[in-house]
Tab-separated table of C-alpha atoms in Angstrom:
chain	number	residue	atom	x	y	z
A	1	MET	CA	-19.668	-12.633	2.907
A	2	ASP	CA	-21.375	-9.352	3.390
A	3	PHE	CA	-19.277	-6.364	3.635
A	4	GLU	CA	-19.149	-5.603	6.987
A	5	LYS	CA	-17.306	-8.846	7.655
A	6	LYS	CA	-15.206	-8.378	5.225
A	7	LYS	CA	-14.255	-4.891	6.602
A	8	LEU	CA	-13.851	-6.449	10.115
A	9	ILE	CA	-11.429	-9.463	9.070
A	10	PHE	CA	-9.348	-7.137	6.546
A	11	LEU	CA	-8.887	-4.291	9.304
A	12	LEU	CA	-7.765	-6.861	11.521
A	13	LYS	CA	-4.907	-8.066	9.129
A	14	LYS	CA	-1.433	-7.154	10.441
A	15	ASP	CA	0.274	-4.424	7.940
A	16	LYS	CA	1.951	-6.526	5.016
A	17	SER	CA	3.722	-3.543	3.701
A	18	THR	CA	7.690	-3.228	2.729
A	19	LYS	CA	7.873	-0.626	5.569
A	20	GLY	CA	5.552	-2.311	8.071
A	21	SER	CA	3.501	0.584	8.838
A	22	ILE	CA	1.355	3.186	7.702
A	23	ASP	CA	2.421	6.280	6.900
A	24	ASN	CA	1.758	9.284	9.472
A	25	ASP	CA	0.702	11.739	6.875
A	26	ILE	CA	-1.850	9.093	5.547
A	27	LYS	CA	-3.025	7.775	8.893
A	28	TYR	CA	-5.708	10.366	9.948
A	29	LEU	CA	-7.480	10.063	6.433
A	30	LEU	CA	-7.533	6.218	6.715
A	31	GLU	CA	-9.034	6.242	10.352
A	32	LYS	CA	-11.902	8.839	8.843
A	33	ILE	CA	-12.560	6.425	5.858
A	34	ASN	CA	-12.434	3.603	8.118
A	35	SER	CA	-14.896	4.712	10.665
A	36	LEU	CA	-17.579	5.266	7.857
A	37	ASN	CA	-19.637	2.393	7.636
A	38	ASP	CA	-19.657	2.210	3.595
A	39	TYR	CA	-15.673	1.647	3.215
A	40	PHE	CA	-12.288	0.193	4.314
A	41	THR	CA	-8.897	0.869	2.992
A	42	THR	CA	-6.738	-2.039	1.911
A	43	SER	CA	-3.416	-0.570	1.027
A	44	SER	CA	-2.032	2.949	1.107
A	45	CYS	CA	0.912	5.248	0.483
A	46	SER	CA	0.904	9.131	1.337
A	47	GLY	CA	3.190	9.738	-1.497
A	48	ARG	CA	7.425	9.596	-1.405
A	49	ILE	CA	10.788	10.525	-2.936
A	50	VAL	CA	12.883	7.441	-4.028
A	51	LEU	CA	16.064	7.094	-5.443
A	52	LEU	CA	16.332	3.314	-6.919
A	53	THR	CA	19.072	1.349	-8.574
A	54	THR	CA	16.754	0.661	-11.612
A	55	GLN	CA	13.402	2.073	-12.903
A	56	GLU	CA	11.768	-1.282	-12.224
A	57	LYS	CA	10.599	-0.972	-8.377
A	58	LYS	CA	10.423	-4.945	-7.965
A	59	SER	CA	13.778	-5.561	-9.376
A	60	SER	CA	15.803	-2.681	-7.963
A	61	LYS	CA	17.253	-1.524	-4.548
A	62	PHE	CA	16.292	1.316	-2.825
A	63	ILE	CA	18.840	3.952	-2.171
A	64	PHE	CA	16.799	6.269	-0.591
A	65	VAL	CA	13.234	6.766	0.634
A	66	SER	CA	11.127	9.740	2.089
A	67	HIS	CA	7.791	10.311	2.692
A	68	GLN	CA	8.275	13.863	3.703
A	69	PRO	CA	10.086	16.844	2.001
A	70	CYS	CA	13.733	16.276	2.203
A	71	ASN	CA	17.397	16.602	0.916
A	72	LEU	CA	18.442	14.008	-1.253
A	73	PRO	CA	21.902	12.539	-0.614
A	74	LYS	CA	24.858	12.962	-2.851
A	75	ILE	CA	24.420	11.056	-5.779
A	76	THR	CA	27.314	8.523	-5.938
A	77	GLN	CA	26.290	5.802	-8.642
A	78	ASN	CA	23.738	5.947	-11.444
A	79	CYS	CA	20.057	5.615	-10.068
A	80	TRP	CA	16.665	6.687	-10.541
A	81	LEU	CA	14.812	9.231	-8.968
A	82	MET	CA	11.141	9.291	-8.852
A	83	VAL	CA	8.670	10.872	-6.951
A	84	GLU	CA	5.159	8.390	-6.502
A	85	PRO	CA	1.787	10.045	-5.774
A	86	ILE	CA	-0.317	9.065	-2.998
A	87	ILE	CA	-2.189	5.695	-3.666
A	88	LEU	CA	-5.047	4.232	-1.655
A	89	HIS	CA	-7.335	1.622	-2.241
A	90	VAL	CA	-10.657	1.537	-0.911
A	91	ARG	CA	-13.269	-0.868	-0.931
A	92	CYS	CA	-16.959	0.262	-1.273
A	93	ARG	CA	-20.113	-1.215	0.025
A	94	ASN	CA	-22.298	-0.072	-3.275
A	95	LEU	CA	-21.788	1.772	-6.630
A	96	ASN	CA	-23.352	4.879	-4.941
A	97	ALA	CA	-21.135	4.841	-1.864
A	98	ALA	CA	-17.898	4.636	-4.238
A	99	ASN	CA	-19.526	7.401	-6.493
A	100	ILE	CA	-20.045	9.911	-3.488
A	101	LEU	CA	-16.332	9.150	-2.409
A	102	LEU	CA	-15.113	9.360	-6.167
A	103	ASP	CA	-16.973	13.115	-6.330
A	104	LEU	CA	-14.852	14.172	-3.263
A	105	VAL	CA	-11.647	12.847	-4.021
A	106	LEU	CA	-11.961	14.260	-7.290
A	107	ARG	CA	-12.945	17.505	-5.995
A	108	ALA	CA	-9.928	17.265	-3.797
A	109	GLY	CA	-7.620	17.473	-6.753
A	110	LEU	CA	-6.829	13.585	-6.930
A	111	GLY	CA	-7.552	13.424	-10.453
A	112	LYS	CA	-6.060	9.865	-11.351
A	113	SER	CA	-8.955	8.286	-9.311
A	114	GLY	CA	-11.302	6.304	-10.208
A	115	LEU	CA	-13.013	2.433	-9.946
A	116	ILE	CA	-10.236	-0.100	-10.668
A	117	SER	CA	-12.467	-3.272	-10.184
A	118	LEU	CA	-16.128	-3.907	-9.845
A	119	ASP	CA	-15.578	-7.375	-8.438
A	120	GLY	CA	-15.726	-5.721	-4.599
A	121	LEU	CA	-15.877	-2.195	-5.883
A	122	LEU	CA	-12.289	-1.270	-5.368
A	123	LEU	CA	-11.472	2.534	-5.672
A	124	GLU	CA	-7.922	3.766	-6.259
A	125	ILE	CA	-7.487	7.235	-5.044
A	126	ASN	CA	-4.259	8.546	-7.064
A	127	SER	CA	-2.816	11.792	-7.933
A	128	THR	CA	-0.771	13.195	-10.917
A	129	GLU	CA	2.291	14.315	-9.243
A	130	ARG	CA	5.154	12.005	-10.579
A	131	ILE	CA	8.603	12.553	-11.366
A	132	VAL	CA	10.925	9.872	-13.092
A	133	ASN	CA	14.450	11.215	-13.587
A	134	TYR	CA	18.021	9.224	-14.315
A	135	LEU	CA	20.684	10.658	-12.297
A	136	THR	CA	24.455	9.935	-12.234
A	137	PRO	CA	27.175	11.235	-10.446
A	138	ASN	CA	28.370	13.581	-12.526
A	139	LEU	CA	25.473	15.697	-12.857
A	140	ASN	CA	25.642	19.313	-12.331
A	141	GLN	CA	24.819	19.856	-8.737
A	142	GLU	CA	22.851	22.928	-9.046
A	143	TYR	CA	20.610	20.968	-11.541
A	144	ILE	CA	19.967	18.165	-8.282
A	145	THR	CA	19.377	20.914	-5.822
A	146	GLU	CA	16.423	22.120	-8.449
A	147	LEU	CA	14.969	18.516	-9.272
A	148	ASN	CA	15.146	18.037	-5.262
A	149	GLU	CA	13.084	21.356	-4.796
A	150	ILE	CA	10.686	20.334	-7.486
A	151	ALA	CA	10.446	17.114	-6.215
A	152	ASN	CA	9.890	18.603	-2.575
A	153	ASN	CA	6.973	20.610	-4.089
A	154	LYS	CA	5.231	17.930	-5.271
A	155	LEU	CA	4.966	15.901	-2.413
A	156	LYS	CA	3.979	19.125	-0.482
A	157	LYS	CA	1.047	19.544	-3.078
A	158	MET	CA	0.180	15.791	-2.456
A	159	LYS	CA	-0.089	16.458	1.257
A	160	GLU	CA	-2.588	19.361	0.611
A	161	LYS	CA	-4.562	17.147	-1.583
A	162	ILE	CA	-4.738	14.855	1.584
A	163	PHE	CA	-5.523	17.829	3.857
A	164	VAL	CA	-8.265	18.693	1.812
A	165	LEU	CA	-9.721	15.024	1.475
A	166	ILE	CA	-9.496	14.842	5.132
A	167	LYS	CA	-11.678	18.059	5.345
A	168	SER	CA	-14.145	17.120	2.704
A	169	ILE	CA	-14.871	13.859	4.168
A	170	GLU	CA	-15.428	15.515	7.719
A	171	PHE	CA	-17.586	17.982	6.275
A	172	SER	CA	-20.022	15.417	4.341
A	173	ASN	CA	-20.859	13.944	7.672
A	174	GLN	CA	-22.118	10.751	6.640
A	175	ASP	CA	-21.720	7.025	6.235
A	176	SER	CA	-21.472	7.089	2.949
A	177	CYS	CA	-18.978	10.592	3.318
């Protein structure tokens, strides 16, 4: 099956994410990438702050989730605070197109990005802003407040990188960025 047909089929699929919708902060970036002939996005998250019952997401219960800077709720049970960076998967038409987009991504500061599959040329866009911290109800509130501020700053930094990437793609103004 050719690239255009794969792109059309994939973009017509229903969103299968747990949230069931695209994060607002990343929607315009996805539209920009998907409007280009040489790319289509397959999954995305704009970055988030979460509280989980265990460190393993698949076996954990989400206590709190925010894709925006926020005030953490009162910690009433032992839990894990995680700040997760942007993650975006993009299928690329060819290696040249992948390299062009990867160059823009890295210049935007999304330094944990690269090709993760040559089969179908899948580019993962990722960043380094991450926190994994165990919290308990008896922690000093000042510590939790400071950690909350650090988490919010990391999330804001990710949102700035998304904006820089959008501007880079717009400025390049080509089918392959």
